[in-house]
Short mmCIF file of C-alpha atoms and ligand atoms in Angstrom, two decimals:
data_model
loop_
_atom_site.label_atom_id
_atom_site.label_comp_id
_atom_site.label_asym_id
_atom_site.label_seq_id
_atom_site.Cartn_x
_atom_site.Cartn_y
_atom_site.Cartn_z
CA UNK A 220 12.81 6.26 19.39
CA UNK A 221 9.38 4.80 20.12
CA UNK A 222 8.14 2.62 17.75
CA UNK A 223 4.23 2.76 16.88
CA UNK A 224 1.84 -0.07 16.78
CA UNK A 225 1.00 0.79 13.41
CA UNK A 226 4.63 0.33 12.04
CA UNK A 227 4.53 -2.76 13.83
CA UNK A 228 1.18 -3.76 11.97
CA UNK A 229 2.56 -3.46 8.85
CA UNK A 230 5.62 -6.13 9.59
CA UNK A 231 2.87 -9.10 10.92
CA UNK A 232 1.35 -11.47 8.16
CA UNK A 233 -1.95 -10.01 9.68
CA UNK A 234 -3.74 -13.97 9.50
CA UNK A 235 -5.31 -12.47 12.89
CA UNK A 236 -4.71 -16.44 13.47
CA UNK A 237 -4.57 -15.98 17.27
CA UNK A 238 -1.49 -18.06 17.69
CA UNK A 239 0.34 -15.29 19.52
CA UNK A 240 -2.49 -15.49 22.18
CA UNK A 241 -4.04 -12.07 21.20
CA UNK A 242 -7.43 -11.38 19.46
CA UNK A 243 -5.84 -9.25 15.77
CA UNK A 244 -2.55 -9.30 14.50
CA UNK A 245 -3.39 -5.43 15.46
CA UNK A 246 -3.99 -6.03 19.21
CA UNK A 247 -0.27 -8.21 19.19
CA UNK A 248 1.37 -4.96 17.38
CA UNK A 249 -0.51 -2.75 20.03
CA UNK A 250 0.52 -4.81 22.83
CA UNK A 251 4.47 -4.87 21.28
CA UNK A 252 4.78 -1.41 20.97
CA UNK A 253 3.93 -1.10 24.64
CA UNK A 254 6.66 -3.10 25.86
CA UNK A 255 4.01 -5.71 27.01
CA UNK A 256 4.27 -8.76 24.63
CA UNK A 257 7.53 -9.96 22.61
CA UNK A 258 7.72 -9.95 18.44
CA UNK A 259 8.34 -13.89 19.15
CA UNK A 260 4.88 -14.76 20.40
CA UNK A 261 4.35 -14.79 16.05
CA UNK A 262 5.25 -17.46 14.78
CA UNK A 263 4.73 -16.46 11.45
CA UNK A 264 6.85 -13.02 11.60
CA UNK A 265 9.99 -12.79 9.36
CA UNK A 266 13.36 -12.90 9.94
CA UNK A 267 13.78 -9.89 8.00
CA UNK A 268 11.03 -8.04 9.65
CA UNK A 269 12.28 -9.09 13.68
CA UNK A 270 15.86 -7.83 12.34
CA UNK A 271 14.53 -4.41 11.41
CA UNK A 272 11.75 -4.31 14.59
CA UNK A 273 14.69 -4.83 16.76
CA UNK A 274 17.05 -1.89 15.03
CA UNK A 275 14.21 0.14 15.29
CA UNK A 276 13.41 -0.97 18.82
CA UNK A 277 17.25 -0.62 20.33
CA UNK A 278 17.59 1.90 22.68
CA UNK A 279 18.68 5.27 20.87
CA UNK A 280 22.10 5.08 23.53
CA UNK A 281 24.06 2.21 23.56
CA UNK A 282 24.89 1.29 27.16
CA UNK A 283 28.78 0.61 27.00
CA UNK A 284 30.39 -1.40 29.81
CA UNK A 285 33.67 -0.61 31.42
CA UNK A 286 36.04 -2.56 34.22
CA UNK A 287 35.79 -5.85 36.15
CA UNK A 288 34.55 -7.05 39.23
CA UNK A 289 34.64 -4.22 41.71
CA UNK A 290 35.68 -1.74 39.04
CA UNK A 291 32.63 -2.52 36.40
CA UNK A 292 30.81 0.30 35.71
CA UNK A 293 28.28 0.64 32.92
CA UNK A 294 28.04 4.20 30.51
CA UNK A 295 25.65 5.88 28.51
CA UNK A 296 21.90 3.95 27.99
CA UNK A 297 20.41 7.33 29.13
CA UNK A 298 16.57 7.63 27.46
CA UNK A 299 15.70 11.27 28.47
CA UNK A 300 17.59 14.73 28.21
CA UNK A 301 16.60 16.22 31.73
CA UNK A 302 16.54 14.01 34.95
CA UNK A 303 13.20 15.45 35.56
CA UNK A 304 11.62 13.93 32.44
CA UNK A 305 12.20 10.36 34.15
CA UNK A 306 15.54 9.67 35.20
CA UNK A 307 19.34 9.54 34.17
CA UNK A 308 20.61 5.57 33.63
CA UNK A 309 23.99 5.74 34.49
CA UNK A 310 26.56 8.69 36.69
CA UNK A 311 29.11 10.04 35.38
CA UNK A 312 32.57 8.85 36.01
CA UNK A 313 35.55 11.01 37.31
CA UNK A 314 39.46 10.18 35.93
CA UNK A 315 42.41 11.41 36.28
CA UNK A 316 44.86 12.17 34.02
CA UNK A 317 48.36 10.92 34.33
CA UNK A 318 50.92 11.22 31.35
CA UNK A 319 54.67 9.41 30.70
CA UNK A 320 55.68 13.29 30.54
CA UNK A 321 54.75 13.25 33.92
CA UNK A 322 57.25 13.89 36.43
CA UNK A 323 57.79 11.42 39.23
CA UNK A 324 56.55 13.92 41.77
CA UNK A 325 53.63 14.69 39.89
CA UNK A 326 52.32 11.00 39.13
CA UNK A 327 53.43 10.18 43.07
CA UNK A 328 51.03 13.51 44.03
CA UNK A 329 48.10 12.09 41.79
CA UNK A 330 48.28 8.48 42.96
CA UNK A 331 48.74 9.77 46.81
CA UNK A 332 45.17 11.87 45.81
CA UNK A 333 43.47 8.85 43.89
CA UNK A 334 44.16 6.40 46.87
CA UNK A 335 43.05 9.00 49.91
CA UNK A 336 39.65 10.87 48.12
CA UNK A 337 37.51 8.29 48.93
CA UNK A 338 33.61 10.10 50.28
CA UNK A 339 31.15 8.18 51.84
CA UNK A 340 27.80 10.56 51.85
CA UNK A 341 24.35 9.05 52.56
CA UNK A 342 25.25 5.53 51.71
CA UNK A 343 27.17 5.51 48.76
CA UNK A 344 31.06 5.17 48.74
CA UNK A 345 32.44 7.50 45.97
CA UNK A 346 36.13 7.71 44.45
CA UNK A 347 37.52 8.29 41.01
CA UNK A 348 36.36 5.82 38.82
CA UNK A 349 38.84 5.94 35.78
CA UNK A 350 42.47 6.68 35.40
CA UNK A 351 43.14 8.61 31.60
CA UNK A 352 47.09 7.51 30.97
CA UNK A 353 48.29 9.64 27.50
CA UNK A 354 51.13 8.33 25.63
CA UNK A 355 53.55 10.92 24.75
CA UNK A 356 57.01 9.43 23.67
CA UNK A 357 57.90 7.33 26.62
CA UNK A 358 56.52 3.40 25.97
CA UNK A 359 57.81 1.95 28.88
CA UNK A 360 57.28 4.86 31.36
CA UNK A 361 53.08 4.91 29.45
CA UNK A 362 52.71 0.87 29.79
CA UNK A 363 54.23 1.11 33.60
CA UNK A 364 51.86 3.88 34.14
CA UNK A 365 48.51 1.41 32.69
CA UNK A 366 49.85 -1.19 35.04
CA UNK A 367 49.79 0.84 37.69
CA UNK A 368 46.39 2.89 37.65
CA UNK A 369 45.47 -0.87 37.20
CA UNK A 370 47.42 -2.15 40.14
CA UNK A 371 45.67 1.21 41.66
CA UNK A 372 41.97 -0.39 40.87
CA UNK A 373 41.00 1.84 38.30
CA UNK A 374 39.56 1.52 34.87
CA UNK A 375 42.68 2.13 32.27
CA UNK A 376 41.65 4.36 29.60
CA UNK A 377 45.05 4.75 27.47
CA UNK A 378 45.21 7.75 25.42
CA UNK A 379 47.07 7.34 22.51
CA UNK A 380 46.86 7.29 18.65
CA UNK A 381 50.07 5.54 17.65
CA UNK A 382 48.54 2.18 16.37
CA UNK A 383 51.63 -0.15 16.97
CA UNK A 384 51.58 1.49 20.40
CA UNK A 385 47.86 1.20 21.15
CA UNK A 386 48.73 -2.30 19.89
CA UNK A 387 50.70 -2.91 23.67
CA UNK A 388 47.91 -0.52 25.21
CA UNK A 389 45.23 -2.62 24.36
CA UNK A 390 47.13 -5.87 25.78
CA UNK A 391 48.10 -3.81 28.54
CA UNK A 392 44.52 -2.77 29.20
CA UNK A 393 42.04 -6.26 27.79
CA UNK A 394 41.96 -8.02 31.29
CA UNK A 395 40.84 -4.54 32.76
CA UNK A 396 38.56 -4.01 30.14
CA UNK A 397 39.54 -0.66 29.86
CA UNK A 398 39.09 2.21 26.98
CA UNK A 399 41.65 2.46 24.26
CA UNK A 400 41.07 6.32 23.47
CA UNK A 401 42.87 6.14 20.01
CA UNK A 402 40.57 6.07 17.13
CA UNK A 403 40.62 9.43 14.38
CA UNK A 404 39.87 10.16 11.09
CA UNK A 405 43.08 9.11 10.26
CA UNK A 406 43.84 5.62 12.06
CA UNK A 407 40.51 4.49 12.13
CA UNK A 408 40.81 1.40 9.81
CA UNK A 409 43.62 0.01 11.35
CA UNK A 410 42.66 1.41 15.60
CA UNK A 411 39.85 -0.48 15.26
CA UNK A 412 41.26 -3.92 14.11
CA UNK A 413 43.70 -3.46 17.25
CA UNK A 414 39.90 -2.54 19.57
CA UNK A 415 38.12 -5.52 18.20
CA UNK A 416 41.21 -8.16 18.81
CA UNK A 417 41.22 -7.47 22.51
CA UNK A 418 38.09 -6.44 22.86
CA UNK A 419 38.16 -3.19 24.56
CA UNK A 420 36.17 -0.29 24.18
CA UNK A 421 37.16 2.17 21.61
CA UNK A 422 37.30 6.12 22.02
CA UNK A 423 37.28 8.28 18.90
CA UNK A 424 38.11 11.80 18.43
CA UNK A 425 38.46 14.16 15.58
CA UNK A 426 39.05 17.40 14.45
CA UNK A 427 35.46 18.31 14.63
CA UNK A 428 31.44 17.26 14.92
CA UNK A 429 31.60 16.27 11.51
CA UNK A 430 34.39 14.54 10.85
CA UNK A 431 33.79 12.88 14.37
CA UNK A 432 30.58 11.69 12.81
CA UNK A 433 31.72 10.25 9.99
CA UNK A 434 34.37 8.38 11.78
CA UNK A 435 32.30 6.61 13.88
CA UNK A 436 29.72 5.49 10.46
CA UNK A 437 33.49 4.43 9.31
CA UNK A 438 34.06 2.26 12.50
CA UNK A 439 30.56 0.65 12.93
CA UNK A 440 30.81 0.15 9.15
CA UNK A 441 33.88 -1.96 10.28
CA UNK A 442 31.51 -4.13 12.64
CA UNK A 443 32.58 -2.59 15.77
CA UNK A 444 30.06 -0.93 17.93
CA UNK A 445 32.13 -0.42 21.56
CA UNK A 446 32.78 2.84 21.55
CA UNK A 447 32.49 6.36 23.16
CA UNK A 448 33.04 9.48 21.72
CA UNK A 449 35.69 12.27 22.65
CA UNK A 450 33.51 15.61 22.74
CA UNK A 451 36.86 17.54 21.83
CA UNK A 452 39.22 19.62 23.20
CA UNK A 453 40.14 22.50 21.36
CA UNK A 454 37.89 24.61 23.72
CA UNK A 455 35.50 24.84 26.43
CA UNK A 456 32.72 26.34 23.60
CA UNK A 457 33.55 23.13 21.11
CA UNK A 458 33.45 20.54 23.96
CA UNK A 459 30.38 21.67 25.61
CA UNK A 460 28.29 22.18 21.80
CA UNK A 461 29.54 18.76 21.09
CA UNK A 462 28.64 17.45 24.23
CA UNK A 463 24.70 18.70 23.83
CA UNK A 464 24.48 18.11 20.08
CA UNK A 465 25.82 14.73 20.48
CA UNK A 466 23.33 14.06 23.33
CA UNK A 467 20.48 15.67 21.22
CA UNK A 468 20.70 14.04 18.15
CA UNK A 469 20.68 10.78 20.20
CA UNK A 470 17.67 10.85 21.87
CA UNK A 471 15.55 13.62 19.62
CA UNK A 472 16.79 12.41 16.11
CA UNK A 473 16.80 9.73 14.27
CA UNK A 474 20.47 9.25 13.37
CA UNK A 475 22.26 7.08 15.67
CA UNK A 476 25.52 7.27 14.48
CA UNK A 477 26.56 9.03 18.24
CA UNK A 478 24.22 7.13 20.11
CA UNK A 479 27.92 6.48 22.31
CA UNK A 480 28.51 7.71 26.03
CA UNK A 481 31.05 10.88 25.52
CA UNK A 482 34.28 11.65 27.50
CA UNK A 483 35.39 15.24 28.11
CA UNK A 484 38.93 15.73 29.19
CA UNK A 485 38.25 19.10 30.84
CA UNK A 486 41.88 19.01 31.69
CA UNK A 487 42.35 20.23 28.33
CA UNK A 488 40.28 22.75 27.94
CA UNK A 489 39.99 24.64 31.48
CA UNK A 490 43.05 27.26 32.66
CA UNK A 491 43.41 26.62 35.94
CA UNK A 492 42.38 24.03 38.49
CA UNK A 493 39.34 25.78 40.03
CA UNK A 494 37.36 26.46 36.19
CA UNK A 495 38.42 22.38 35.99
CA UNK A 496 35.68 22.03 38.83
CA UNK A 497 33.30 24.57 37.47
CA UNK A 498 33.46 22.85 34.21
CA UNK A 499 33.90 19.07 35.40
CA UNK A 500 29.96 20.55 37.06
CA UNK A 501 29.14 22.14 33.83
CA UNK A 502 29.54 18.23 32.09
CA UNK A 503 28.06 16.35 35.16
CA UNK A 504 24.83 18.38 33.87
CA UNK A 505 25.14 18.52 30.49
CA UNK A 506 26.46 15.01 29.07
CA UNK A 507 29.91 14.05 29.79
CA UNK A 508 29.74 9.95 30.58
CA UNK A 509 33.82 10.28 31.95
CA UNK A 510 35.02 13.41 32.69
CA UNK A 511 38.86 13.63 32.58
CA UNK A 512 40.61 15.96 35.61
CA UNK A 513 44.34 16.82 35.81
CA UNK A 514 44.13 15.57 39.51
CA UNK A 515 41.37 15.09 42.37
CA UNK A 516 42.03 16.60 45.35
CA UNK A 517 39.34 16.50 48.56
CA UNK A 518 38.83 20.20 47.83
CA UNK A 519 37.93 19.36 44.25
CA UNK A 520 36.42 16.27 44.51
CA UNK A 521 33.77 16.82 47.34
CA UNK A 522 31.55 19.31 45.36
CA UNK A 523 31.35 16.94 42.07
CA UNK A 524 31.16 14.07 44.30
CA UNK A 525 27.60 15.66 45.93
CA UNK A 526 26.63 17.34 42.70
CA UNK A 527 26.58 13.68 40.61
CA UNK A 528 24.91 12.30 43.30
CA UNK A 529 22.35 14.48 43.28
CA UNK A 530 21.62 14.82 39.55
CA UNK A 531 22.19 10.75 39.40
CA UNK A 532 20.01 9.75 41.80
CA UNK A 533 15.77 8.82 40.47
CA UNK A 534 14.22 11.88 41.86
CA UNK A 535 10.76 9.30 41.53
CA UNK A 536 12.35 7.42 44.29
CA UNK A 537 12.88 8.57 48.14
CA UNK A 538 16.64 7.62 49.31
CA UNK A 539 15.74 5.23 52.13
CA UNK A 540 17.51 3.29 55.33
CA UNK A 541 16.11 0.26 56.48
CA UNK A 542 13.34 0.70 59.27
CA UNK A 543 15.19 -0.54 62.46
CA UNK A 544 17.10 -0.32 65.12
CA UNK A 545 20.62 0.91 64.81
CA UNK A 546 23.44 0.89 67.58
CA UNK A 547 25.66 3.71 67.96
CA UNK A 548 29.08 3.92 70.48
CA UNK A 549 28.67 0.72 71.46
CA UNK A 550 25.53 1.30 72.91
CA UNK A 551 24.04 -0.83 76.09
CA UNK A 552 21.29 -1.35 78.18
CA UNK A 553 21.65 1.64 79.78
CA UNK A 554 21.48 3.73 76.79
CA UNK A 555 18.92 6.38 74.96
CA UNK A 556 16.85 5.84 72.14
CA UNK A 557 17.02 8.78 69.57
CA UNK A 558 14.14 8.71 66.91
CA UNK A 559 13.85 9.81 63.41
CA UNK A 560 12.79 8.85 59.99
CA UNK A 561 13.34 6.51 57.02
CA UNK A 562 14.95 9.21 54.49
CA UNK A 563 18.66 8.80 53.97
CA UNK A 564 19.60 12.12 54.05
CA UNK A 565 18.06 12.82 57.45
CA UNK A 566 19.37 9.39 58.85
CA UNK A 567 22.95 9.98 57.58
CA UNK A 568 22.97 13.36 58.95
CA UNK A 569 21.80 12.33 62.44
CA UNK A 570 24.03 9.34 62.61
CA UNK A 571 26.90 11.15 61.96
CA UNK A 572 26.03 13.25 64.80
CA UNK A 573 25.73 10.92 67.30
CA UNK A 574 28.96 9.24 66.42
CA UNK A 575 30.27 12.36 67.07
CA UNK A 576 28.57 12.87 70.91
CA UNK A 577 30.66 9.87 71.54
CA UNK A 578 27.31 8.82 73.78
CA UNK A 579 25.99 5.22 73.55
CA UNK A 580 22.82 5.61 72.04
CA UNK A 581 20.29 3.77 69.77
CA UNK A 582 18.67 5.28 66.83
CA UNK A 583 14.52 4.11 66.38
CA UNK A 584 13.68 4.35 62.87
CA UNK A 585 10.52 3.61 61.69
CA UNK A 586 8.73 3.39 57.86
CA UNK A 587 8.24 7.11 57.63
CA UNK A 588 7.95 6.13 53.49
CA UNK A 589 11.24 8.14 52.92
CA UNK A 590 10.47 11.58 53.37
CA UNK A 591 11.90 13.90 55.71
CA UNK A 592 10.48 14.39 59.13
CA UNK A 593 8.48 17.63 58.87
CA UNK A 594 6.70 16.14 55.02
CA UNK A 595 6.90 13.31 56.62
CA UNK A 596 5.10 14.09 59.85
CA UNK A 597 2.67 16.51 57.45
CA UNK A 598 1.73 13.66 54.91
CA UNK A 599 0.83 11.27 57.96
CA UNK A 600 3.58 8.63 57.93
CA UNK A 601 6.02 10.00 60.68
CA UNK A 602 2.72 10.54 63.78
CA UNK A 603 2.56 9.43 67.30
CA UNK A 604 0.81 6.30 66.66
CA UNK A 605 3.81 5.40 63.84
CA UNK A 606 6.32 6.36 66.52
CA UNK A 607 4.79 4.27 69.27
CA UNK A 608 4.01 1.14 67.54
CA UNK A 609 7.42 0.68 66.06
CA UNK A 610 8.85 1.32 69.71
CA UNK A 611 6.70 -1.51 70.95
CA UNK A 612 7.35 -4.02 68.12
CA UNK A 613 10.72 -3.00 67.35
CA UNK A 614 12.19 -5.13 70.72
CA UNK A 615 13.80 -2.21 71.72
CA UNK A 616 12.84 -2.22 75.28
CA UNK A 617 14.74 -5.56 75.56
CA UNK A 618 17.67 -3.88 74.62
CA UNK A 619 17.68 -1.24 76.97
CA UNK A 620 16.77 -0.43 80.45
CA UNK A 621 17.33 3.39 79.83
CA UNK A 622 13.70 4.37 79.34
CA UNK A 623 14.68 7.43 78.13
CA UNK A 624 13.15 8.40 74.43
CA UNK A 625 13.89 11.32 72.31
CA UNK A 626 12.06 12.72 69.38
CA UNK A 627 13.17 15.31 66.90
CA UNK A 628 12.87 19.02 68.04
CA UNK A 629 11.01 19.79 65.04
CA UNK A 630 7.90 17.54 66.09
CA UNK A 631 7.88 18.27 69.56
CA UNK A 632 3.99 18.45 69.30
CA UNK A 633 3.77 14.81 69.04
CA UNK A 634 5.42 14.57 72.46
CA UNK A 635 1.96 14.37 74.44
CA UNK A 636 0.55 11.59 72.18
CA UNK A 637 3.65 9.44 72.39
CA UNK A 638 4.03 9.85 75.97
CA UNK A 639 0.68 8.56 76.16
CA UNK A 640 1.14 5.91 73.90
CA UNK A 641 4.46 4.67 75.79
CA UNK A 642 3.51 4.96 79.71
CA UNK A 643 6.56 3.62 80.19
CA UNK A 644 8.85 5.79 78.50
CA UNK A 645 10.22 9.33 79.24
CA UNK A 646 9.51 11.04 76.08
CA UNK A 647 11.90 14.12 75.64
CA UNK A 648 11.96 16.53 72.61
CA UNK A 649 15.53 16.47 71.50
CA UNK A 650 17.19 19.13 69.08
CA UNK A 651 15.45 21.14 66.13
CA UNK A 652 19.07 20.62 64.54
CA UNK A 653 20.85 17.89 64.29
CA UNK A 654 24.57 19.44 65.13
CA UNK A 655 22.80 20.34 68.39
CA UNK A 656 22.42 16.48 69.35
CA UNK A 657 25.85 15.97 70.63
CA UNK A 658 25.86 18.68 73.46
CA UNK A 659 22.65 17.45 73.82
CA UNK A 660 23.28 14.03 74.60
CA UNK A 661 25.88 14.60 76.78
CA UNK A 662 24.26 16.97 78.80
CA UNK A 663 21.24 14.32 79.31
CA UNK A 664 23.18 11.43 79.73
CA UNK A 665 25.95 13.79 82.42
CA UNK A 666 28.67 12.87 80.30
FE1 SF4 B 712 -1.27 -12.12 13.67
FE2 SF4 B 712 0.95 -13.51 14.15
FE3 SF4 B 712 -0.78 -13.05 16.13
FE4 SF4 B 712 -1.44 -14.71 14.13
S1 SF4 B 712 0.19 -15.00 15.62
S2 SF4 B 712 -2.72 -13.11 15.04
S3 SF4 B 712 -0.44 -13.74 12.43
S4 SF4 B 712 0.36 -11.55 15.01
#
């Protein structure tokens, strides 16, 4: 929660002194609770009083690390409740859920999923994150399981409550820095001791909102502060309350006790695999930091993979390529230049497409400042003039003899104005769609 200049007044020594380079000991508070100058420019504030600025200062969700090196993701540290009030912080994660009551052909089904659904869409290169393993009575079939969701490069999170078992999971998991889902009402005191000694982060469930509440005061009373928070799993109506009230009470109140990013195993709660994927969407919306599956399929991960990119992704902030010069097919100097703009979605799209025309070709993209090409063409960044002088300066007509030039179908108005621009170049008005531009570059090229 904000915190006001006022409250900030009342912590200085208010010798309006100067020292901290502003006018008042009013103006420095002012200036604090804008973000713009630190509590350490005083040299005469407390101890006492920077200890409880900062508490009050901390961000109202703690931003929980998980994994190493290639596998390090960060959770939680969201500041608004809708994307549209600002942005969300941090995506979701997907896991999968193995178990030592597994069979061998289901874990060999799961891991043959979790290595092959891999989705590359407008840039990014999306998999499952996290790998859930839940102890049920086999030791040596659960540790061989952590090892190898491990070996697999995914975050362990080990599910299990027995403490001299979550003792192994935790060594099993500390390198990884993985999530030792363990902690209730009832183990608490000791789950934690086993967290803190390797250092991993520390789930906690319980019976309900309440008790889940209390639990956690319990733990941070303890001095341990890793932790996310198991939504619960008794049903769909529970985890998705818990989910919103957890979230709520975070960033709208002024307890902080479940300031924590939240897992949801939706594999618990959902009755077949099809409501897992309408509820895995239901928690990319609403709140669910990791959100456990039974398995990940293509079929099942390519809609959440394109829904959390969507909702995770700064709507303040065009997805943009670089402005340049790309070479598709291996193209030469007797291929085509294709033209569009800057926005990723549009390049991706059109890329893709002329991959698939198999036709050497090179793709002109200019600083169209991210939009699409009709706003873009509408707001003035994506004209004639735009086209033409990155044509000229790009060095593209070094790179190919083919004189041939091809704008998008949907601005085929420009073609007069570039054409005049670039004597030199045959300016053609290529496809309104871009699944259009294979058979269209084949026909032009008489492949
Ligand atoms: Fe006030 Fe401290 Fe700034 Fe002096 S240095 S004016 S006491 S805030």
């Amino acid at each position: 929660m904000a915190v006001k200049g006022l409250d900030i007044f009342k912590l200085t020594p208010k010798k309006n002194c100067k020292e901290c380079g502003f006018p008042t000991c009013m103006a420095f508070s002012m200036k604090v609770a804008a973000g713009a100058a630190e509590i350490d420019k005083c040299p005469y504030i407390t101890d006492e009083a920077k200890a409880q600025l900062s508490e009050a200062t901390a961000p109202p969700m703690k931003t929980i690390k998980i994994g190493t090196g290639d596998t390090e993701c960060a959770l939680g540290g969201e500041t608004v409740l809708f994307r549209h009030e600002k942005t969300y912080v941090n995506k979701a994660l997907f896991a999968v859920e193995f178990s030592d009551a597994d069979s061998d052909d289901e874990i060999a089904k799961k891991v043959a999923h979790l290595e092959a659904v891999k989705y590359d869409r407008i840039g990014e290169l999306m998999c499952v994150e996290v790998a859930s393993v839940r102890y049920a009575a086999d030791k040596a079939k659960f540790l061989d399981l952590i090892a190898k969701v491990i070996e697999l490069g995914r975050v362990p999170m080990a599910v299990v409550e027995d403490v001299e078992v979550a003792k192994e999971a935790a060594e099993a998991i500390k390198a990884a820095k993985g999530i030792l889902m363990g902690a209730t009402p009832a183990n608490a005191d000791a789950i934690v001791e086993v967290a803190k000694a390797a250092d991993v982060v520390l789930g906690v469930s319980a019976g309900s909102i309440e008790e889940l509440h209390d639990t956690v005061e319990k733990i941070e009373a303890a001095g341990y502060k890793n932790l996310v928070l198991n939504v619960g799993d008794s049903s769909v109506k529970e985890a998705y309350n818990n989910a919103v009230t957890i979230r709520t009470n975070t960033l709208k109140g002024d307890d902080r006790t479940f300031g924590y990013p939240s897992v949801v195993f939706v594999n618990k709660i959902a009755c077949c695999e099809q409501m897992e994927v309408a509820l895995a969407s239901a928690f990319v919306l609403r709140y669910g930091s990791i959100i456990v599956m039974s398995d990940m399929d293509f079929k099942q991960a390519l809609p959440l993979f394109g829904l959390r990119q969507n909702i995770f992704t700064d709507p303040q902030k065009p997805m943009r390529v670089e402005p340049t010069i790309y070479e598709f097919n291996k193209a030469d100097d007797n291929s085509p230049v294709l033209v569009t703009v800057d926005f990723a979605l549009s390049y991706f799209v059109v890329s893709g497409e002329i991959e698939r025309s198999k036709v050497p070709a090179y793709l002109a993209i200019p600083d169209a400042g991210g939009y699409s090409v009709l706003t873009a063409w509408a707001a003035g960044k994506f004209g004639a003039s735009v086209i033409s002088d990155f044509i000229k300066e790009s060095g593209i007509a070094d790179k190919t003899k083919c004189r041939k030039l091809i704008l998008p179908g949907k601005v085929a108005v420009l073609q007069g104005d570039v054409a005049e621009a670039l004597p030199d170049w045959e300016v053609i008005v290529g496809p309104t769609e871009a699944m259009q531009i294979p058979k269209f570059l084949r026909d032009l090229m008489g492949i």
